[in-house]
Coordinates of C-alpha atoms in Angstrom, one line a residue:
M1 CA 96.1 38.8 51.0
R2 CA 94.9 38.1 53.7
G3 CA 97.6 40.1 55.8
Y4 CA 96.0 42.9 53.2
I5 CA 92.6 42.5 54.2
D6 CA 93.1 41.3 58.0
M7 CA 95.0 45.2 58.4
A8 CA 91.5 46.9 56.3
S9 CA 89.3 45.6 59.1
R10 CA 91.5 46.5 62.0
C11 CA 92.5 50.0 60.5
K12 CA 91.0 53.4 59.0
K13 CA 91.7 53.9 55.4
P14 CA 94.8 56.3 55.4
A15 CA 94.9 59.5 54.2
S16 CA 97.7 58.4 51.6
Y17 CA 95.7 55.6 50.3
P18 CA 97.4 53.2 48.6
A19 CA 100.8 54.4 49.0
D20 CA 100.3 54.3 53.0
C21 CA 99.5 50.2 52.4
A22 CA 102.8 49.2 50.6
S23 CA 104.2 47.2 52.6
M24 CA 101.4 45.1 52.9
L25 CA 101.2 44.3 49.3
K26 CA 104.7 43.4 49.3
P27 CA 104.4 39.9 49.6
C28 CA 101.6 39.3 46.6
Q29 CA 103.9 41.7 44.9
E30 CA 106.9 39.5 45.1
A31 CA 105.1 36.4 44.3
A32 CA 103.7 37.5 41.5
A33 CA 107.0 38.8 40.5
E34 CA 108.2 35.3 41.1
A35 CA 106.1 33.4 39.3
S36 CA 106.7 35.7 36.4
K37 CA 110.3 34.8 36.7
N38 CA 110.1 31.8 36.9
V39 CA 108.1 30.8 33.4
T40 CA 110.9 28.7 31.3
R41 CA 110.1 27.2 27.7
G42 CA 109.3 23.2 27.7
D43 CA 106.2 21.6 28.4
W44 CA 105.2 23.4 31.2
E45 CA 105.3 26.9 30.1
C46 CA 101.6 27.1 29.5
H47 CA 101.3 25.9 32.7
Q48 CA 103.3 28.2 34.4
K49 CA 101.9 31.6 32.3
T50 CA 98.6 30.3 32.8
V51 CA 99.7 30.9 36.4
S52 CA 101.4 34.1 36.3
E53 CA 99.0 35.5 34.2
G54 CA 96.2 34.7 36.8
L55 CA 98.2 35.8 39.9
G56 CA 97.7 39.5 38.1
C57 CA 94.6 40.0 39.8
C58 CA 95.6 39.7 43.4
S59 CA 95.9 43.8 42.5
W60 CA 92.1 44.3 42.9
L61 CA 93.4 45.2 46.6
V62 CA 94.1 48.1 45.5
V63 CA 91.7 48.8 42.6
E64 CA 88.6 51.5 43.3
P65 CA 85.9 51.4 42.5
A66 CA 85.7 48.3 40.5
P67 CA 87.3 45.3 41.4
K68 CA 85.6 42.9 40.8
D69 CA 85.3 43.5 37.1
F70 CA 89.2 44.2 37.3
I71 CA 89.2 40.0 38.4
E72 CA 87.0 39.3 35.5
N73 CA 90.1 40.3 32.8
F74 CA 92.4 38.5 34.1
V75 CA 90.3 35.6 34.0
G76 CA 90.4 35.8 30.5
G77 CA 93.9 36.6 30.8
Q78 CA 95.2 33.6 31.9
D79 CA 92.4 31.6 29.7
F80 CA 94.4 32.3 26.7
W81 CA 97.2 30.1 28.0
A82 CA 94.6 27.7 29.5
N83 CA 93.2 27.1 26.0
K84 CA 96.2 25.7 24.7
I85 CA 96.7 23.5 27.4
R86 CA 92.8 21.9 26.7
V87 CA 93.8 21.9 23.2
K88 CA 97.1 19.8 24.0
Y89 CA 95.4 17.5 26.4
K90 CA 92.0 17.3 25.7
K91 CA 91.9 13.9 24.5
T92 CA 95.1 12.2 26.3
E93 CA 95.7 13.9 30.0
P94 CA 92.5 15.0 31.6
K95 CA 94.4 16.0 34.4
H96 CA 95.5 18.8 32.7
I97 CA 92.4 19.6 32.1
A98 CA 91.1 19.9 35.8
Y99 CA 94.4 21.8 36.9
C100 CA 93.1 24.3 34.3
D101 CA 89.6 24.4 35.6
T102 CA 90.8 24.1 39.2
F103 CA 92.6 27.4 38.8
K104 CA 89.8 29.1 37.0
K105 CA 87.6 28.1 39.9
L106 CA 89.6 29.9 42.3
M107 CA 89.9 33.6 40.4
T108 CA 85.5 32.9 39.7
E109 CA 84.9 32.2 43.1
L110 CA 86.9 35.3 44.3
M111 CA 84.8 37.4 42.5
P112 CA 81.4 36.9 44.2
Y113 CA 83.3 37.7 47.6
V114 CA 84.3 41.0 46.4
K115 CA 81.1 41.9 45.2
E116 CA 79.3 41.2 48.6
Y117 CA 82.2 42.1 50.9
H118 CA 84.1 44.9 49.0
M119 CA 81.9 46.5 46.3
T120 CA 84.2 49.8 45.8
G121 CA 87.3 49.1 46.8
V122 CA 88.7 46.8 49.9
T123 CA 86.4 48.1 53.0
F124 CA 88.3 49.6 56.2
N125 CA 87.3 49.5 59.3
P126 CA 86.1 53.5 60.0
K127 CA 86.2 53.1 63.5
G128 CA 89.8 51.5 63.8
G129 CA 93.3 52.3 64.7
D130 CA 95.8 53.8 61.9
V131 CA 97.9 51.7 59.6
K132 CA 101.6 52.8 60.3
A133 CA 100.7 52.1 64.2
Y134 CA 99.6 48.5 62.8
A135 CA 101.5 45.5 63.8
G136 CA 102.3 43.1 61.2
A137 CA 99.4 40.8 61.1
L138 CA 101.3 38.6 58.2
A139 CA 104.0 38.0 61.2
P140 CA 103.4 34.5 63.6
P141 CA 103.3 35.2 66.9
P142 CA 106.3 34.8 69.2
P143 CA 106.5 31.4 71.6
K144 CA 105.5 31.6 74.6
A145 CA 107.8 31.2 77.4
A146 CA 108.7 27.5 78.9
A147 CA 105.8 25.8 76.9
P148 CA 106.1 22.3 76.5
A149 CA 106.4 20.6 73.3
A150 CA 103.5 19.3 72.0
A151 CA 103.2 16.9 68.5
A152 CA 101.9 19.1 65.8
P153 CA 98.3 18.1 65.1
A154 CA 97.9 16.5 61.9
P155 CA 96.4 18.2 58.8
K156 CA 93.0 17.9 57.4
A157 CA 92.9 16.4 53.9
A158 CA 92.3 19.3 51.4
S159 CA 89.0 19.2 49.8
G160 CA 88.7 17.9 46.1
G161 CA 86.3 20.0 45.6
G162 CA 88.6 23.1 44.2
G163 CA 88.1 26.4 44.7
L164 CA 88.1 28.5 47.6
G165 CA 89.2 25.4 49.5
D166 CA 91.9 24.8 47.5
L167 CA 92.8 27.9 48.1
K168 CA 92.8 28.1 51.5
A169 CA 94.7 24.9 51.7
A170 CA 97.6 26.5 49.6
L171 CA 97.5 29.2 52.3
G172 CA 99.8 26.7 53.8
G173 CA 96.9 26.1 57.1
M174 CA 96.4 29.9 57.9
S175 CA 93.4 30.3 60.1
T176 CA 91.3 33.3 59.1
S177 CA 89.8 32.8 63.6
G178 CA 92.0 36.6 63.3
L179 CA 89.4 38.0 61.4
K180 CA 87.3 40.6 62.2
K181 CA 84.0 40.4 60.3
V182 CA 82.9 43.7 58.9
T183 CA 79.0 44.2 59.4
K184 CA 76.3 46.0 57.8
D185 CA 77.2 49.1 60.1
M186 CA 80.6 49.6 59.3
Q187 CA 80.6 49.5 55.3
T188 CA 80.4 53.5 54.6
W189 CA 78.6 53.1 51.3
R190 CA 75.4 51.0 53.1
A191 CA 72.5 53.2 54.6
E192 CA 72.8 51.0 58.2
Y193 CA 76.6 52.7 58.7
K194 CA 77.1 55.1 61.6
K195 CA 79.9 57.4 63.2
D196 CA 81.0 56.6 66.6
G197 CA 77.9 57.7 68.8
E198 CA 75.7 58.6 66.3
I199 CA 72.2 56.3 66.2
P200 CA 71.3 54.6 63.0
A201 CA 68.2 55.9 61.0
T202 CA 65.8 52.8 60.0
P203 CA 66.1 52.1 56.8
K204 CA 63.1 53.3 54.6
K205 CA 60.6 50.1 53.3
G206 CA 60.4 50.8 49.7
P207 CA 59.5 48.2 46.7
V208 CA 61.6 45.1 46.7
A209 CA 64.1 45.2 43.9
K210 CA 63.8 42.6 41.1
A211 CA 67.3 41.0 41.0
A212 CA 69.4 41.8 37.9
V213 CA 68.3 39.3 35.0
K214 CA 71.8 38.7 32.6
K215 CA 70.3 39.3 29.3
P216 CA 70.4 35.7 27.3
T217 CA 73.0 35.8 24.1
V218 CA 70.2 36.3 21.2
V219 CA 71.0 34.6 18.0
K220 CA 69.1 34.8 14.7
G221 CA 67.9 31.5 14.6
P222 CA 68.4 27.7 15.4
P223 CA 72.2 26.2 15.6
L224 CA 73.5 25.0 12.6
V225 CA 76.4 22.9 11.3
E226 CA 76.1 21.7 7.9
F227 CA 78.0 20.3 5.0
Q228 CA 76.3 21.3 1.2
Q229 CA 77.7 19.4 -1.4
R230 CA 76.6 22.2 -4.0
G231 CA 79.0 24.6 -3.7
M232 CA 81.5 22.3 -1.3
K233 CA 80.6 24.9 1.2
W234 CA 80.6 24.2 5.1
F235 CA 77.5 26.2 7.5
V236 CA 78.2 27.4 10.5
E237 CA 75.6 29.7 11.5
N238 CA 73.9 31.2 15.1
Q239 CA 76.1 29.5 17.4
T240 CA 76.9 30.7 21.5
K241 CA 79.3 29.5 23.9
E242 CA 76.4 27.2 25.3
Q243 CA 77.1 24.9 22.4
G244 CA 81.0 24.6 23.1
V245 CA 83.8 24.5 20.8
I246 CA 82.4 23.6 17.7
T247 CA 85.2 21.5 15.6
I248 CA 85.0 20.4 11.8
E249 CA 87.2 18.2 10.4
M250 CA 88.4 18.6 6.7
D251 CA 88.3 16.1 4.7
P252 CA 92.1 14.5 4.1
K253 CA 91.0 14.0 0.3
D254 CA 88.8 16.9 -0.5
G255 CA 88.5 19.1 2.2
A256 CA 91.5 21.7 0.7
K257 CA 88.3 22.2 -2.3
H258 CA 86.0 23.3 0.9
T259 CA 84.9 26.9 2.1
V260 CA 84.2 27.3 5.5
Y261 CA 81.2 29.8 6.4
V262 CA 80.7 31.3 9.7
C263 CA 77.6 33.6 10.3
H264 CA 75.8 35.3 13.0
C265 CA 77.6 33.7 15.7
V266 CA 78.3 35.0 19.6
E267 CA 80.8 34.3 22.0
A268 CA 81.2 31.0 20.2
T269 CA 84.6 28.8 19.5
I270 CA 84.9 27.1 16.1
D271 CA 87.7 25.1 15.5
I272 CA 88.4 23.9 11.5
K273 CA 91.0 20.8 11.8
G274 CA 92.7 20.3 8.2
K275 CA 93.5 22.0 5.4
C276 CA 90.5 23.7 3.4
K277 CA 90.0 26.6 0.7
S278 CA 89.0 29.5 2.7
V279 CA 87.5 30.9 6.1
A280 CA 84.1 33.3 5.2
V281 CA 83.3 35.0 9.1
D282 CA 80.5 37.3 8.8
G283 CA 78.3 39.0 11.0
C284 CA 79.5 37.3 14.5
Q285 CA 81.1 38.6 18.0
K286 CA 83.0 38.0 20.7
C287 CA 84.2 34.5 18.8
N288 CA 87.0 32.6 18.2
V289 CA 88.1 30.6 14.5
L290 CA 91.0 28.6 14.6
F291 CA 92.1 27.1 11.5
D292 CA 95.4 25.0 10.5
S293 CA 95.7 25.9 6.8
A294 CA 93.3 28.0 4.1
I295 CA 94.6 27.7 0.1
S296 CA 93.1 30.8 -0.3
S297 CA 92.4 33.4 2.5
L298 CA 90.7 34.4 5.6
E299 CA 87.9 37.0 5.6
V300 CA 86.0 39.1 8.3
V301 CA 83.0 41.0 7.7
N302 CA 80.4 43.3 9.6
S303 CA 82.1 41.3 12.8
K304 CA 83.1 42.8 16.3
S305 CA 85.5 41.6 18.9
M306 CA 86.8 38.8 17.5
K307 CA 90.2 36.7 17.9
C308 CA 91.5 34.3 14.5
Q309 CA 94.1 32.0 14.7
A310 CA 96.0 30.8 11.7
R311 CA 98.3 27.7 13.0
G312 CA 99.2 27.1 9.4
I313 CA 99.7 29.0 6.2
V314 CA 97.1 31.5 4.9
P315 CA 98.3 33.7 2.1
S316 CA 95.4 36.5 2.9
V317 CA 93.7 38.4 5.0
A318 CA 90.6 40.2 4.1
I319 CA 89.4 42.7 6.9
D320 CA 86.1 44.5 5.9
K321 CA 83.3 46.7 8.6
T322 CA 85.2 44.7 11.5
D323 CA 85.6 46.7 15.2
G324 CA 88.1 44.8 17.1
I325 CA 90.1 41.9 15.7
L326 CA 92.9 40.2 16.9
T327 CA 94.9 37.8 14.1
Y328 CA 97.1 35.3 15.2
L329 CA 99.7 34.6 12.8
A330 CA 102.0 30.9 13.0
K331 CA 105.8 31.0 12.4
E332 CA 105.4 29.9 8.8
T333 CA 102.8 32.4 7.3
V334 CA 104.3 35.6 9.0
D335 CA 106.0 36.6 5.8
I336 CA 103.4 35.1 3.6
T337 CA 100.2 36.6 4.6
Q338 CA 99.2 39.8 3.3
F339 CA 96.2 41.9 5.2
V340 CA 93.9 43.9 3.0
T341 CA 91.7 46.1 5.4
S342 CA 88.9 48.8 5.2
K343 CA 86.4 50.4 7.3
S344 CA 87.7 48.5 10.2
S345 CA 89.3 49.6 13.4
D346 CA 91.6 47.8 16.6
M347 CA 93.1 45.4 14.6
Q348 CA 96.1 43.7 15.7
I349 CA 98.1 40.8 14.5
S350 CA 100.0 38.9 17.3
F351 CA 102.9 36.8 16.1
P352 CA 106.5 34.9 17.6
N353 CA 109.5 36.6 17.4
S354 CA 112.7 35.1 16.7
E355 CA 112.6 33.2 20.2
G356 CA 109.5 32.1 20.1
D357 CA 107.6 34.4 22.0
M358 CA 104.2 36.2 20.7
V359 CA 104.4 39.9 19.6
E360 CA 101.5 42.1 18.9
A361 CA 101.6 44.6 16.1
P362 CA 98.4 47.3 15.5
I363 CA 97.2 47.9 11.6
P364 CA 97.4 51.5 11.0
E365 CA 94.2 53.0 10.7
Q366 CA 95.7 56.8 10.1
F367 CA 97.2 57.6 7.3
V368 CA 98.4 61.4 5.7
H369 CA 97.4 62.3 2.4
K370 CA 99.2 64.8 0.1
A371 CA 97.7 66.0 -3.3
S372 CA 99.6 66.9 -6.3
L373 CA 99.7 66.8 -10.3
A374 CA 101.1 63.7 -11.6
S375 CA 103.7 64.2 -15.0
N376 CA 100.9 63.6 -17.6
D377 CA 98.9 66.7 -15.5
K378 CA 96.0 64.4 -13.7
A379 CA 95.2 64.9 -10.0
H380 CA 97.0 62.2 -8.1
V381 CA 96.9 61.2 -4.1
S382 CA 99.8 59.9 -2.2
S383 CA 99.5 58.1 1.3
D384 CA 102.0 57.6 4.3
V385 CA 101.2 55.7 7.4
S386 CA 100.6 58.3 10.3
D387 CA 103.8 59.1 12.3
L388 CA 101.6 57.8 15.4
Y389 CA 102.5 54.0 13.9
S390 CA 106.7 54.8 13.9
H391 CA 107.1 54.5 17.9

């Protein structure tokens, strides 16, 4: 990655981009392929998959026009595996949690750098040389003839703060002193940019733009987690990501009689431990709902962008008026669980195959209907799944 950015700071953007830069991308591509190849099953599988998934963000180097958003997608991808580590070691080994947090910080701290200096793609030097003539910046300089051997200086202690400091240490001490600073007059998308021999125009003073403020997550009321004896029901309402993971422990004796009702939550994570009667989700957005087992069913209504996971058995899943839902099923419930859907879209089911790897399949939304007369001369309509889902 360093060599590629160094090349961009010294060279003009080639006409055949990014094909002419393929050789500079090769080290990143080989590292990502090696990480994916070395994933093995066992205690470290999720750790390896976290890194393998996260390394995909290195392709931002050839993404236009929004490389920052591209990186952000991989942050969520690595979190899928990192969250499994967090759940497993939350109460036993904090160092595993620190591992997940540090790796995520490497990616999140890369985003503001890309936004500042490479907003619409890697910034090339319009006054630079030709890429093909660029002598590989990654290759170390040849040693000087007859130079006396000198003791290598002691390496500096790595910073314990994580983030970009750890990334620099992991790069093996490669210096960034050879990189040229890309000033504003070199960035073609800025008003300060000037061509050779051209005097830059003085930017006109205008009203100071207010910093964009991210809209806060809006819920319909105060957060609530409450059990009501009447009706034997848990109420989880108006939760957001600011509340962290909401954990509900089912009573070993009476938990199988309890229903969990989750409503009006936004970007929240609800984890239900133990067996319950049923789980109902109503009016939620971008939430993660995890539970061990449900005797009756999982119901999702009037929701958007949901993720639900059954770690044990659930006989039935009902989805109504929901746009976007991914349901994870455990191996023991795949052959048992039935899905009933209506007025919903973008529905996916994920479950392990015979080798333990997760596979994914869509729930059909398109059907072919045929009208006919039944034997008793009454109207009859037959329906088949569209050929769209047969490939």
